[in-house]
mmCIF file of C-alpha atoms in Angstrom:
data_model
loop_
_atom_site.group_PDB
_atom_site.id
_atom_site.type_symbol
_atom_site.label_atom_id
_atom_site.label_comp_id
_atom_site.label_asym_id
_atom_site.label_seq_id
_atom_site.Cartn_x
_atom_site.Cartn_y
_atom_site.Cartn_z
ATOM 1 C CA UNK A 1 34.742 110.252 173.815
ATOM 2 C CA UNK A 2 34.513 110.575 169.931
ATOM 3 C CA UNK A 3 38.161 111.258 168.785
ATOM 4 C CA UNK A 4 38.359 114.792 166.464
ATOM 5 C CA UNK A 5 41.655 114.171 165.398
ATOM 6 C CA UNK A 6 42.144 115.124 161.691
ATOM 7 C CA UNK A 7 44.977 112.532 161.086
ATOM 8 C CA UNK A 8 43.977 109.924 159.017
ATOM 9 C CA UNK A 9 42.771 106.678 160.561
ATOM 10 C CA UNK A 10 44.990 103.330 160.036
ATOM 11 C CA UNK A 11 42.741 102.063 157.128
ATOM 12 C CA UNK A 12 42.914 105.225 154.948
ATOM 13 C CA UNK A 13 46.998 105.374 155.757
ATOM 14 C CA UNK A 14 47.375 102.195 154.417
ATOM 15 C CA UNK A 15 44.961 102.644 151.264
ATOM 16 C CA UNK A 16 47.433 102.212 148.409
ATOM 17 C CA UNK A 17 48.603 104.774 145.797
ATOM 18 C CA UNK A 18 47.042 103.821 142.061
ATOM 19 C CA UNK A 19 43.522 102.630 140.719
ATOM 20 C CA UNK A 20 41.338 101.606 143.385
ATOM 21 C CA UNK A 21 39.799 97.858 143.756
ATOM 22 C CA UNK A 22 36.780 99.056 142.059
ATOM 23 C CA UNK A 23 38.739 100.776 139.334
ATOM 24 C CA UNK A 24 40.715 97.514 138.759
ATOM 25 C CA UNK A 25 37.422 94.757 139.421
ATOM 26 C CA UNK A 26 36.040 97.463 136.077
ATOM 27 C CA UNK A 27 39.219 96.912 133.962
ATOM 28 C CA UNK A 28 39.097 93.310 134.239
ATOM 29 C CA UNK A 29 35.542 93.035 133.311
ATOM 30 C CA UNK A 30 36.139 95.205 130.542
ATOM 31 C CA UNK A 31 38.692 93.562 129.359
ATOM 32 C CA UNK A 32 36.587 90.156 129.483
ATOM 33 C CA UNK A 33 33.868 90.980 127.406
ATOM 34 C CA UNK A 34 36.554 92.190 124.686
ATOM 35 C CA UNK A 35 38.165 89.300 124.832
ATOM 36 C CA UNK A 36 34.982 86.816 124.470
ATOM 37 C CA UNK A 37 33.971 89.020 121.725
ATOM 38 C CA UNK A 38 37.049 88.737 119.546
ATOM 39 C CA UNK A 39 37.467 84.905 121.252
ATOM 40 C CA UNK A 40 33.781 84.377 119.578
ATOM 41 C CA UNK A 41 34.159 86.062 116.252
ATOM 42 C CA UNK A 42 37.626 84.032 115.661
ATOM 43 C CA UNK A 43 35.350 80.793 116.231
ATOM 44 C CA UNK A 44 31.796 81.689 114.806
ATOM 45 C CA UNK A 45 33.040 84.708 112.577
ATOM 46 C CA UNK A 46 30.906 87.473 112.224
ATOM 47 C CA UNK A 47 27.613 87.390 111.910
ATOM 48 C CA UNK A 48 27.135 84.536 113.684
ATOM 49 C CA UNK A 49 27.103 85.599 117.745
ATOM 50 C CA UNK A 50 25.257 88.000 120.021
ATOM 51 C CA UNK A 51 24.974 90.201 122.554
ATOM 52 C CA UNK A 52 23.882 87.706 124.678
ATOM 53 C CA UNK A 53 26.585 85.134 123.302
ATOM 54 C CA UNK A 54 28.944 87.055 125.268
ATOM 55 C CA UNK A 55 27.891 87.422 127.728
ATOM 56 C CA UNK A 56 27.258 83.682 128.748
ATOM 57 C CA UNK A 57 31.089 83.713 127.525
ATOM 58 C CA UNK A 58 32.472 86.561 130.005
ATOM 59 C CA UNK A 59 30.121 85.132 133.000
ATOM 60 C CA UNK A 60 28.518 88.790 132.639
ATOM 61 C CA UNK A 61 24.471 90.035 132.501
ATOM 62 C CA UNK A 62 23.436 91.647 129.200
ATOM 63 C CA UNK A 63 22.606 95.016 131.671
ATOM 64 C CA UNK A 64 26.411 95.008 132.543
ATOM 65 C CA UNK A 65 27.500 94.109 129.069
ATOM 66 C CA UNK A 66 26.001 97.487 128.163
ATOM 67 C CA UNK A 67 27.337 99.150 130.876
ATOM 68 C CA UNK A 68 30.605 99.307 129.295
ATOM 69 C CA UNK A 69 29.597 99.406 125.888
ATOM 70 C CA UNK A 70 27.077 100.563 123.378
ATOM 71 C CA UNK A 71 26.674 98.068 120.759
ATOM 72 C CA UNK A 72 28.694 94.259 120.023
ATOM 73 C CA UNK A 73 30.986 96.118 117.862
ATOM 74 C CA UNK A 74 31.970 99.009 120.103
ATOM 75 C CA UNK A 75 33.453 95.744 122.041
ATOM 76 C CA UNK A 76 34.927 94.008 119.439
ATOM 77 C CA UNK A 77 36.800 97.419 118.570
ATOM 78 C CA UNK A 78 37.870 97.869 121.662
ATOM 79 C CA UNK A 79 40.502 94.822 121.378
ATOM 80 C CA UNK A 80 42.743 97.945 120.143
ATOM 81 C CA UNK A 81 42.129 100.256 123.564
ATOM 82 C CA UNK A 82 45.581 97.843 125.344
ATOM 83 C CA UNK A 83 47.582 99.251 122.031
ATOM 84 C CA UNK A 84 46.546 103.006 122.517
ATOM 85 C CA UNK A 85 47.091 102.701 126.106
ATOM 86 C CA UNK A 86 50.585 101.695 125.870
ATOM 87 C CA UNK A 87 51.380 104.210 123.443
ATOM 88 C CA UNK A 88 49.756 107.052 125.231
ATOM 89 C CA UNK A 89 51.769 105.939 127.922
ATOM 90 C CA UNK A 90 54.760 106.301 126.267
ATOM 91 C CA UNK A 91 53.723 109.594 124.963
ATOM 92 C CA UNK A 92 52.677 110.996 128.248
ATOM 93 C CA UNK A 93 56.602 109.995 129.578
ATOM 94 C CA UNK A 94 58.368 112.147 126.560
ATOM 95 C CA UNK A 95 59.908 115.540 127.095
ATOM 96 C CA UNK A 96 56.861 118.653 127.590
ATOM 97 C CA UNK A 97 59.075 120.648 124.874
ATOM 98 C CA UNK A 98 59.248 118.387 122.750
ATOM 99 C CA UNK A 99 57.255 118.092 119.646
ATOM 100 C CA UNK A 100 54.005 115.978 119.103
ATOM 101 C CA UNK A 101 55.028 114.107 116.310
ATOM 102 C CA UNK A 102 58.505 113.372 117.755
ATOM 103 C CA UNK A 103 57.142 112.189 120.745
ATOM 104 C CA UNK A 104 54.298 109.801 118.808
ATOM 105 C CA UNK A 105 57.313 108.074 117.308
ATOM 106 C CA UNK A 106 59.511 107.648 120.341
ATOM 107 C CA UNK A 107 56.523 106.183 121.955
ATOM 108 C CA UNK A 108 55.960 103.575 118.849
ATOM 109 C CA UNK A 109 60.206 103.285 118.959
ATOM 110 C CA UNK A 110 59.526 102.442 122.801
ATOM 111 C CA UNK A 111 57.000 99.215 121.746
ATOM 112 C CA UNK A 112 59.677 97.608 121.280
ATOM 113 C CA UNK A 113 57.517 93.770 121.262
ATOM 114 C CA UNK A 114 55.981 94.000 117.940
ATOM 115 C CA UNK A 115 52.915 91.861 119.270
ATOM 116 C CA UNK A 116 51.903 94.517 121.109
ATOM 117 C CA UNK A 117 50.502 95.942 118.185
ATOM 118 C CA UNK A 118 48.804 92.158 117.735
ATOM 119 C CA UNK A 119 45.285 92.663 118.583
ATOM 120 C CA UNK A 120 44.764 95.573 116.539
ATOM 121 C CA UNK A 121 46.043 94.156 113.903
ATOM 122 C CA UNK A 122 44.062 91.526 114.089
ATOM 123 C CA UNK A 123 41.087 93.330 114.290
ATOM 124 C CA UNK A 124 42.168 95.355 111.152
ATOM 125 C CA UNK A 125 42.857 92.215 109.171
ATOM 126 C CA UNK A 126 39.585 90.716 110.172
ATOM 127 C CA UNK A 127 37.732 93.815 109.186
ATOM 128 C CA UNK A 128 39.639 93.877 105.575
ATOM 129 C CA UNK A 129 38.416 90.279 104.794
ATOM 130 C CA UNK A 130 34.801 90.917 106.173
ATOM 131 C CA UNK A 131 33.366 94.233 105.775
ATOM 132 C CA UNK A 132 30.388 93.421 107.691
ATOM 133 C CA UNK A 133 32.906 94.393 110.641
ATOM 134 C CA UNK A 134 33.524 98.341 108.981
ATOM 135 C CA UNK A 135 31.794 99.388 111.996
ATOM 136 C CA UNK A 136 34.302 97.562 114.342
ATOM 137 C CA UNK A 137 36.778 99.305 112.500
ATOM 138 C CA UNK A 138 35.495 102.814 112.660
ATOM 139 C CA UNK A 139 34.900 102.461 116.191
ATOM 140 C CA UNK A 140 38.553 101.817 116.833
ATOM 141 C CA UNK A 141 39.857 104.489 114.785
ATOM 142 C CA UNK A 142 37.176 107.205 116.269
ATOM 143 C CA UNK A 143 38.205 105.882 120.137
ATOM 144 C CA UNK A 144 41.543 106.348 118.949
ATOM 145 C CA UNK A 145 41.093 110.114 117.201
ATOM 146 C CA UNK A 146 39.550 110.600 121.217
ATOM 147 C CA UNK A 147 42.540 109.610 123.207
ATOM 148 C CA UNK A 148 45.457 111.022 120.649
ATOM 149 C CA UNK A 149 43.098 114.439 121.125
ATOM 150 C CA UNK A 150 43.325 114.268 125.061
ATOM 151 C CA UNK A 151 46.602 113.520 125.032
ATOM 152 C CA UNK A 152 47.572 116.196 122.878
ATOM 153 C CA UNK A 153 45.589 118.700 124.821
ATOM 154 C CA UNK A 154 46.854 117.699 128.283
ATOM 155 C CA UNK A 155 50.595 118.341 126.572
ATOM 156 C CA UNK A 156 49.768 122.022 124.997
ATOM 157 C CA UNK A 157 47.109 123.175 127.207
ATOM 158 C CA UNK A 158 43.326 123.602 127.289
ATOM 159 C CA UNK A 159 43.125 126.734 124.888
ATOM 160 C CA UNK A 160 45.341 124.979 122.392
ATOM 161 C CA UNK A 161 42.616 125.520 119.002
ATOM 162 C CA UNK A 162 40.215 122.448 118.810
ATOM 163 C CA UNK A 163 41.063 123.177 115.082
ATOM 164 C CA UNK A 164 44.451 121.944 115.380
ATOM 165 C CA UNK A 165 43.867 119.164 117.624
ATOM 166 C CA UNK A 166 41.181 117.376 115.381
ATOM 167 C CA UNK A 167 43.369 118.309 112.308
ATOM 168 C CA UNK A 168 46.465 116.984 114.278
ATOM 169 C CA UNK A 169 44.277 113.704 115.087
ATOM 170 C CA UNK A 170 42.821 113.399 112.620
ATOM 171 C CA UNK A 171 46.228 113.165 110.355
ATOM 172 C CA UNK A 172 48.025 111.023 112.965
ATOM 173 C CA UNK A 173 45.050 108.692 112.023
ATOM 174 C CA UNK A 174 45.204 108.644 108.173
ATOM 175 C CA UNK A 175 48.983 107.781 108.664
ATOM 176 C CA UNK A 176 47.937 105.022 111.054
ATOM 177 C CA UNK A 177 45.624 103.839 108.473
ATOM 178 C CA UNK A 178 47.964 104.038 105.587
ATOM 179 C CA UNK A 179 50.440 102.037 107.032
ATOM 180 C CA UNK A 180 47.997 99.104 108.263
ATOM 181 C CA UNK A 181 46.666 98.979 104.820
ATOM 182 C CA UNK A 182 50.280 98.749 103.121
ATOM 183 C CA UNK A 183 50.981 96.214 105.731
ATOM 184 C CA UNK A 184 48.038 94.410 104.750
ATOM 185 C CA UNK A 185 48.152 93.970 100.982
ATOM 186 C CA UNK A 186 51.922 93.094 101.583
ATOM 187 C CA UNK A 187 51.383 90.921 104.718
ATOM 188 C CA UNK A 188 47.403 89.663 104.217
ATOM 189 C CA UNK A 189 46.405 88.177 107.714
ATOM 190 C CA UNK A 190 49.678 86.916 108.621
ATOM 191 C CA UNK A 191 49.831 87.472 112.376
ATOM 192 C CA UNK A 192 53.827 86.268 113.269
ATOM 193 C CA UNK A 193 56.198 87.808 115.007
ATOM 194 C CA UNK A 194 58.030 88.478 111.308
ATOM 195 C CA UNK A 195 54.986 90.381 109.954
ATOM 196 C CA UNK A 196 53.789 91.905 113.409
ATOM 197 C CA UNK A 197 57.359 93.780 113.262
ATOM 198 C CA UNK A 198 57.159 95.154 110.019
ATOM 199 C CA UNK A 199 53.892 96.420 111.003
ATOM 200 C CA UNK A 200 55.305 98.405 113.749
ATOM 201 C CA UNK A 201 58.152 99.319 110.947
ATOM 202 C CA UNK A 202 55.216 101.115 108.809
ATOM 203 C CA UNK A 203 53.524 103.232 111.666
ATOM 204 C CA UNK A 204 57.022 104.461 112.679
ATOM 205 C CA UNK A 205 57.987 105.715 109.492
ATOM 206 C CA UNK A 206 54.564 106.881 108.813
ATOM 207 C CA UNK A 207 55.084 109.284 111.715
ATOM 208 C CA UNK A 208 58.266 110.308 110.497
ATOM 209 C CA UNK A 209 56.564 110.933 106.537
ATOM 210 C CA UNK A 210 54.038 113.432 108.637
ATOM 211 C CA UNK A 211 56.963 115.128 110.768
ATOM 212 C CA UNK A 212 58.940 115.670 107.770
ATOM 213 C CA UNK A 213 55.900 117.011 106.293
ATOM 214 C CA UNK A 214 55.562 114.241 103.228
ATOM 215 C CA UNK A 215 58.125 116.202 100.850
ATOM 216 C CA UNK A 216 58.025 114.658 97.519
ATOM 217 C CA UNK A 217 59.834 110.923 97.206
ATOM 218 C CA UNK A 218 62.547 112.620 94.806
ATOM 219 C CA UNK A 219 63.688 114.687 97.130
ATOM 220 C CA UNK A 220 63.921 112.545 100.524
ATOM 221 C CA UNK A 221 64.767 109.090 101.321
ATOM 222 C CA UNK A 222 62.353 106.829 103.446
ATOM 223 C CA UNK A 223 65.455 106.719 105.935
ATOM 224 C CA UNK A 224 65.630 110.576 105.680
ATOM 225 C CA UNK A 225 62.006 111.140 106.491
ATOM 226 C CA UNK A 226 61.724 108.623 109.523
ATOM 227 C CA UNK A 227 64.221 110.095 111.587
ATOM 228 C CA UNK A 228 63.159 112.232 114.408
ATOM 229 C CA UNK A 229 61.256 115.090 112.992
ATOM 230 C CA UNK A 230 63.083 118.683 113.222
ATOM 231 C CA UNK A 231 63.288 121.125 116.082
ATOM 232 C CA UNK A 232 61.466 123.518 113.470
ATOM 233 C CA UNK A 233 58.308 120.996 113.272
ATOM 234 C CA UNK A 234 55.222 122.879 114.504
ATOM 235 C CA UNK A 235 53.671 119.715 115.751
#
């Protein structure tokens, strides 16, 4: 007799919570075409692999290669997506009321390990000393302007004004910028533990300059304008 009981069978009760196999097996491939991709521009330098070069290095077909992503420098730029998530994360576990730009720099505050901000930096310092990578470096910033969008939306609500988001993005990004290219002509490619931290330094306070909403440098201290932004900040 076929059973028509609606409980569910032993298998699906002990499926576990969280991202599937599948989910996980497409991380990790993901993940190790990135990594040949930066692994191969630190050895050749740019210019100087392929699509195909990659792939032999991940143990991947070109077809799945551009499964997950549209061009060799959409994967190089994705080196930064481990960054984002972690932030995001962070983000995601601050208070609802609590304003956007207060939350972006608890989350940074939370990164406590500045070599979690290691890959993208290295990506940004290898773009600043080759410019044939720009495009690497736009593609970060753009999947980055994507998830800080999302993640501002899921906080305020789908008819928050896709005016504000972008313009909210879009300056969270500049200040991102700003202090990776301060870091940069004070640091150069120096990729320690020393310089990672003072990296992490730079996009804190660069939050707090936006929270307090840049008032001019006579009238506010760098200490001033890196603390947590006020109650009164519309973001």
């Amino acid at each position: 007799m076929t059973s028509t009981s609606s409980e569910p069978s032993l298998a699906e009760a002990a499926e576990p919570s969280g991202p599937s196999r599948r989910e996980l097996n497409k991380a990790a491939t993901r993940a190790s075409i990135a990594t040949a991709a930066l692994d191969l521009l630190r050895s050749n330098g740019p210019g100087n692999f392929t699509v195909e070069d990659i792939t032999a290095s991940a143990g991947v077909s070109r077809r799945t290669f551009f499964n997950y992503f549209a061009s060799l420098e959409a994967a190089l730029a994705s080196v930064a997506d481990g960054f984002m998530d972690r932030a995001l994360e962070q983000f995601r576990l601050r208070p609802a009321d609590e304003s956007i730009l207060e939350s972006a720099q608890a989350a940074l505050m939370a990164l406590a390990d500045p070599m979690s901000v290691a890959p993208m930096a290295e990506l940004f310092s290898l773009t600043q000393e080759n410019r044939s990578l720009a495009r690497s470096e736009l593609e970060a910033w753009e999947h980055c302007t994507g998830q800080i969008i999302d993640a501002a939306r899921s906080r305020l609500g789908p008819d928050t004004s896709e005016l504000y988001l972008h313009a909210l993005a879009g300056s969270v990004i500049s200040c991102g910028k700003a202090a990776m290219t301060v870091w940069f002509a004070e640091r150069g490619p120096d990729l320690s533990s020393e310089s990672l931290a003072v990296l992490r330094q730079h996009l804190i306070d660069a939050m707090g300059l936006l929270g307090a909403g840049f008032a001019p440098s006579s009238d506010i201290t760098l200490s001033a304008a890196t603390a947590a932004p006020s109650s009164t900040d519309r973001f």
